Coordinates of C-alpha atoms and ligand atoms in Angstrom, one line a residue:
M1 CA 240.1 65.8 79.2
D2 CA 243.5 66.3 81.2
T3 CA 243.5 65.2 84.3
R4 CA 246.2 67.7 85.6
I5 CA 244.1 70.6 84.7
I6 CA 241.0 69.8 86.0
V7 CA 242.4 68.8 89.7
R8 CA 244.1 72.3 89.9
K9 CA 240.8 73.8 88.6
A10 CA 238.6 72.0 91.5
L11 CA 242.0 73.3 93.8
E12 CA 241.6 76.8 92.7
N13 CA 237.6 77.0 93.3
G14 CA 237.3 75.6 96.5
L15 CA 235.8 72.5 94.7
V16 CA 236.5 68.5 95.0
V17 CA 237.0 66.0 92.0
P18 CA 235.4 62.6 94.4
A19 CA 237.1 59.3 93.2
F20 CA 234.8 56.4 93.7
N21 CA 236.6 52.9 93.8
I22 CA 235.3 49.8 91.7
P23 CA 235.6 46.5 93.7
H24 CA 233.2 45.0 91.8
P25 CA 233.1 45.8 87.9
P26 CA 229.2 45.8 88.0
M27 CA 229.2 49.1 89.9
L28 CA 230.8 51.4 87.5
K29 CA 228.2 51.7 85.1
A30 CA 225.7 53.0 87.8
I31 CA 228.4 55.6 89.0
V32 CA 229.3 57.0 85.7
Q33 CA 225.3 57.5 85.3
A34 CA 225.2 59.0 88.8
V35 CA 228.1 61.3 88.0
V36 CA 226.4 62.2 84.6
D37 CA 223.0 62.9 85.9
E38 CA 224.2 64.9 88.9
N39 CA 226.0 66.8 85.9
S40 CA 229.1 66.3 88.0
V41 CA 232.9 65.5 87.4
A42 CA 234.5 62.3 89.1
M43 CA 237.2 59.9 88.6
I44 CA 236.2 55.9 88.5
Q45 CA 239.2 54.7 90.0
V46 CA 240.9 50.9 91.1
A47 CA 243.3 50.3 93.7
R48 CA 245.6 47.1 93.7
L49 CA 243.6 45.1 96.4
E50 CA 240.6 45.6 94.5
W51 CA 242.1 43.0 92.0
E52 CA 243.7 41.1 94.6
K53 CA 241.0 40.7 97.3
F54 CA 237.6 41.8 95.6
E55 CA 236.5 41.3 92.2
A56 CA 237.8 44.3 90.0
G57 CA 240.0 41.5 88.0
S58 CA 242.6 43.5 86.9
L59 CA 243.4 47.4 86.1
E60 CA 242.8 46.3 82.1
N61 CA 239.6 44.9 83.0
I62 CA 238.5 48.2 85.0
A63 CA 239.6 49.8 81.9
D64 CA 237.8 48.0 79.7
E65 CA 234.4 48.6 81.6
Y66 CA 235.2 52.0 81.6
A67 CA 235.5 52.2 78.1
K68 CA 232.1 51.1 77.6
Y69 CA 230.4 53.7 79.6
A70 CA 232.6 56.6 80.1
V71 CA 230.8 60.0 79.5
E72 CA 233.4 62.7 78.0
G73 CA 233.5 66.0 80.0
H74 CA 232.2 63.7 83.2
T75 CA 234.7 61.0 83.6
L76 CA 238.2 60.3 84.4
L77 CA 240.3 57.1 84.9
H78 CA 242.7 56.9 88.0
L79 CA 244.8 54.0 89.0
D80 CA 244.5 54.0 93.0
H81 CA 246.9 52.9 95.4
V82 CA 249.7 50.9 93.7
P83 CA 251.8 49.9 97.1
V84 CA 255.6 49.4 97.0
I85 CA 254.8 47.7 100.5
D86 CA 251.5 45.9 100.4
E87 CA 248.8 45.8 103.6
D88 CA 249.8 42.3 104.4
H89 CA 253.6 43.9 104.3
K90 CA 254.9 42.2 101.2
E91 CA 256.9 43.7 98.4
V92 CA 255.1 44.6 95.6
D93 CA 257.0 44.8 91.7
Y94 CA 255.2 48.2 91.4
L95 CA 256.8 49.9 88.0
P96 CA 255.2 47.3 86.0
I97 CA 251.9 47.7 87.3
I98 CA 252.0 51.5 86.4
Q99 CA 253.5 51.0 83.1
R100 CA 250.6 48.4 82.4
A101 CA 248.0 51.6 83.6
I102 CA 249.6 54.0 81.0
N103 CA 249.3 51.6 78.4
A104 CA 245.7 51.1 79.4
G105 CA 245.1 54.5 79.1
Y106 CA 244.7 55.5 82.6
G107 CA 244.8 59.1 83.1
S108 CA 246.5 59.5 86.4
V109 CA 248.2 57.1 88.6
M110 CA 248.9 57.0 92.8
V111 CA 251.8 55.1 93.9
D112 CA 251.8 54.3 97.7
A113 CA 255.2 54.2 99.0
S114 CA 254.0 55.4 102.5
R115 CA 255.0 52.3 104.4
L116 CA 258.8 53.3 103.8
D117 CA 260.6 55.5 105.6
L118 CA 261.0 59.6 103.7
E119 CA 263.9 58.9 101.5
G120 CA 262.4 55.2 100.0
N121 CA 258.9 57.0 99.7
I122 CA 260.5 59.6 98.2
N123 CA 262.5 57.0 95.7
A124 CA 259.6 54.9 94.6
T125 CA 257.6 57.7 94.1
R126 CA 260.4 59.4 91.9
A127 CA 260.6 56.4 89.4
V128 CA 256.9 56.5 89.2
A129 CA 256.9 60.3 88.2
E130 CA 259.6 59.5 85.7
L131 CA 257.4 57.2 84.1
A132 CA 254.0 58.9 84.1
H133 CA 255.6 62.7 83.2
A134 CA 257.2 60.7 80.2
A135 CA 253.9 59.7 79.2
G136 CA 252.0 63.1 80.3
I137 CA 250.0 61.9 83.1
P138 CA 250.2 63.2 86.8
V139 CA 251.0 61.0 90.1
E140 CA 249.4 61.1 93.4
A141 CA 252.0 59.9 96.3
E142 CA 251.1 59.2 100.1
L143 CA 253.1 60.7 102.8
G144 CA 252.1 59.9 106.5
A145 CA 249.8 56.7 107.2
V146 CA 246.2 56.9 107.0
M147 CA 245.4 54.1 109.0
G148 CA 242.9 51.3 108.5
H149 CA 244.2 48.8 106.0
E150 CA 246.5 47.3 108.0
T151 CA 244.5 44.4 110.4
S152 CA 247.0 45.2 113.1
Q153 CA 246.4 49.0 113.5
Q154 CA 242.4 48.3 113.5
A155 CA 242.7 47.7 117.5
I156 CA 243.2 51.6 118.3
P157 CA 240.2 53.0 118.8
Y158 CA 239.7 56.2 116.3
E159 CA 239.7 58.8 119.1
E160 CA 242.9 58.0 120.2
I161 CA 244.2 58.3 116.3
F162 CA 242.8 61.8 116.0
A163 CA 243.6 63.0 119.6
K164 CA 247.3 62.0 119.3
K165 CA 247.6 62.9 115.3
M166 CA 248.8 59.5 115.0
G167 CA 250.4 59.4 111.6
F168 CA 249.7 62.8 110.6
T169 CA 251.6 64.1 107.5
K170 CA 254.4 66.3 108.8
V171 CA 254.8 69.5 106.9
D172 CA 258.5 70.0 106.8
E173 CA 258.6 66.4 105.7
A174 CA 256.0 67.2 103.2
V175 CA 257.9 70.3 101.9
K176 CA 260.7 68.5 101.1
F177 CA 259.0 65.2 99.7
V178 CA 257.3 67.3 97.3
R179 CA 259.9 69.2 96.1
E180 CA 262.2 66.0 95.6
S181 CA 259.5 63.1 94.9
E182 CA 258.1 65.3 91.7
C183 CA 254.7 64.4 92.8
D184 CA 251.7 66.3 91.0
W185 CA 249.1 65.6 94.0
L186 CA 249.6 64.4 97.6
S187 CA 247.5 62.0 99.8
V188 CA 247.7 63.6 103.5
A189 CA 246.9 61.9 106.7
V190 CA 244.4 64.9 108.7
G191 CA 242.3 62.5 110.5
S192 CA 240.4 60.3 107.8
V193 CA 240.7 56.4 108.1
H194 CA 240.5 53.7 105.5
G195 CA 237.8 51.5 105.4
A196 CA 238.4 48.1 106.5
I197 CA 239.4 45.4 104.1
A198 CA 239.5 42.7 107.0
D199 CA 237.0 40.1 106.4
N200 CA 235.2 40.5 109.8
L201 CA 234.9 44.2 109.2
L202 CA 233.8 44.1 105.3
D203 CA 230.2 45.1 106.3
K204 CA 230.6 47.1 109.6
K205 CA 229.9 50.8 109.6
K206 CA 233.2 52.9 109.9
P207 CA 233.7 55.3 113.1
A208 CA 232.7 58.6 112.4
A209 CA 236.1 60.1 111.4
K210 CA 237.0 63.9 111.8
L211 CA 239.5 66.1 110.0
D212 CA 242.4 68.3 111.2
V213 CA 240.9 71.3 108.9
E214 CA 243.8 73.6 110.4
H215 CA 246.3 71.3 109.3
I216 CA 245.1 70.7 106.0
E217 CA 245.1 74.6 105.8
T218 CA 249.1 74.6 106.7
L219 CA 250.0 71.8 104.4
R220 CA 247.9 73.8 101.3
N221 CA 249.8 76.8 102.0
A222 CA 253.4 74.9 102.6
L223 CA 252.8 73.0 99.3
N224 CA 250.5 75.1 96.8
I225 CA 249.7 71.3 95.3
P226 CA 246.2 69.8 95.3
L227 CA 245.8 67.6 98.5
V228 CA 244.0 64.3 98.5
L229 CA 242.0 62.6 101.0
H230 CA 241.7 58.6 101.3
G231 CA 239.0 57.3 103.1
G232 CA 236.3 59.6 102.2
S233 CA 233.3 57.4 103.3
G234 CA 232.1 58.0 106.6
I235 CA 233.3 61.5 107.6
E236 CA 231.7 63.9 109.4
N237 CA 229.7 66.3 106.6
D238 CA 230.7 69.6 108.1
Y239 CA 234.7 68.7 108.2
I240 CA 234.3 67.8 104.4
T241 CA 233.1 70.6 103.5
R242 CA 235.9 72.8 105.4
G243 CA 238.5 70.1 104.3
I244 CA 237.5 71.0 100.6
K245 CA 238.0 74.8 101.3
A246 CA 241.1 74.2 103.1
G247 CA 242.8 72.5 100.1
I248 CA 241.2 68.9 99.3
A249 CA 240.7 68.6 95.4
K250 CA 240.3 65.1 95.5
I251 CA 238.5 62.8 97.4
N252 CA 238.8 58.9 97.7
V253 CA 235.6 56.8 98.2
G254 CA 235.3 53.3 98.6
T255 CA 233.1 52.0 101.4
E256 CA 230.1 54.0 100.8
L257 CA 229.2 52.3 97.4
R258 CA 230.7 48.9 98.0
Q259 CA 228.5 48.3 101.0
P260 CA 225.5 49.2 99.2
Y261 CA 226.5 46.6 96.4
E262 CA 227.6 43.7 98.4
R263 CA 224.5 43.9 100.9
A264 CA 222.1 43.8 97.5
M265 CA 223.8 41.3 95.9
R266 CA 223.6 39.5 99.4
E267 CA 219.7 40.2 99.7
K268 CA 218.9 39.4 96.2
N269 CA 221.7 38.2 93.9
D270 CA 220.4 40.5 91.1
V271 CA 223.2 42.8 89.6
E272 CA 220.6 45.5 87.9
Y273 CA 219.0 45.9 91.8
A274 CA 222.5 45.9 93.4
R275 CA 223.3 48.8 90.6
E276 CA 220.1 50.5 91.4
C277 CA 221.1 50.8 95.2
V278 CA 224.5 51.9 94.1
Y279 CA 223.4 54.7 91.6
T280 CA 220.8 56.2 94.4
R281 CA 223.7 56.1 97.1
C282 CA 225.8 57.9 94.5
R283 CA 223.9 60.3 93.5
E284 CA 223.2 61.2 97.5
L285 CA 226.8 61.7 98.3
I286 CA 227.4 64.0 95.2
R287 CA 224.7 66.1 96.3
D288 CA 224.5 66.4 99.7
F289 CA 228.1 65.1 100.8
L290 CA 230.8 66.1 98.6
H291 CA 228.2 69.4 96.9
T292 CA 229.9 68.5 93.6
A293 CA 226.2 68.6 91.7
D294 CA 226.6 70.5 88.4
D295 CA 230.6 70.6 89.0
A296 CA 230.6 70.1 85.5
K297 CA 229.8 73.5 84.3
I298 CA 233.2 75.0 86.4
L299 CA 235.5 72.2 85.9
Y300 CA 235.3 71.2 82.4
Ligands
13P401 P1 237.0 54.4 102.2 O1 236.4 53.0 101.5 O2 237.1 54.9 103.6 O3 236.2 55.4 101.6 O4 238.1 55.0 101.5 C1 238.5 55.1 100.3 C2 240.2 55.1 99.8 O5 240.9 55.9 100.4 C3 240.5 54.5 98.2 O6 241.7 54.9 98.3
ZN402 ZN1 242.8 54.9 99.7

């Protein structure tokens, strides 16, 4: 399956490819089963912080788990956030991580240089694009600030972030960024926030986020590439539907499945039970929230 073509098809058909995060490896089997049983197409993805701060182990570990359960026609493997500067403000040696993902068979990769200035972000993204394109796979980049991962920013109330459009992706910068960085998909800041990863917030409900749908439309018309929405958990349903029609072709969902898994493990310490909880929630998300049930017919 060619990930680039599938995401492009999603954009052209007003559909979305969900990308589900795997902070705990046993979640993967349950998510794949939910995707197949809903006749959907979705990415399985892991971010660096999920092997640094959760139980993913490594990107190779998730690739091995994926190889056991992947179903052709339904699943794709994506490398999520490889930050250039991480959530603790440390520099990351990002190119070797991207190379490892290419070697491990990932179908697409993300570099997140959004903590750098525009030129720095362009340069880092272009270096990744050169590596990835030589291997024949697409690159996702981020421009603007999808809030939530940094502990220092969690003090700002959500309504203030949205009202002041804090960190939102600027259209003129995005046009320059896409042209010069050669990225294939762009993660945009349009109102969503990341599920918090700070210890004291791990099990807290996310604030119900909104989306600036007009801004999504403007970006889509200016850029004409698939847009990616991060922080997909906890957004009001109507915004999701309208956001997808406006140009969101990939949506990242982490917290919505991580929390049921962790809760189930706390409750019974039984991996099979935790998998059942993830499976049930994932099917609900596909059917009622993302509306991607039966998309395999169109996207594949
Ligand atoms: P949520 O945990 O808020 O769904 O965000 C997921 C994400 O953006 C992963 O990159
Ligand atoms: Zn994200």
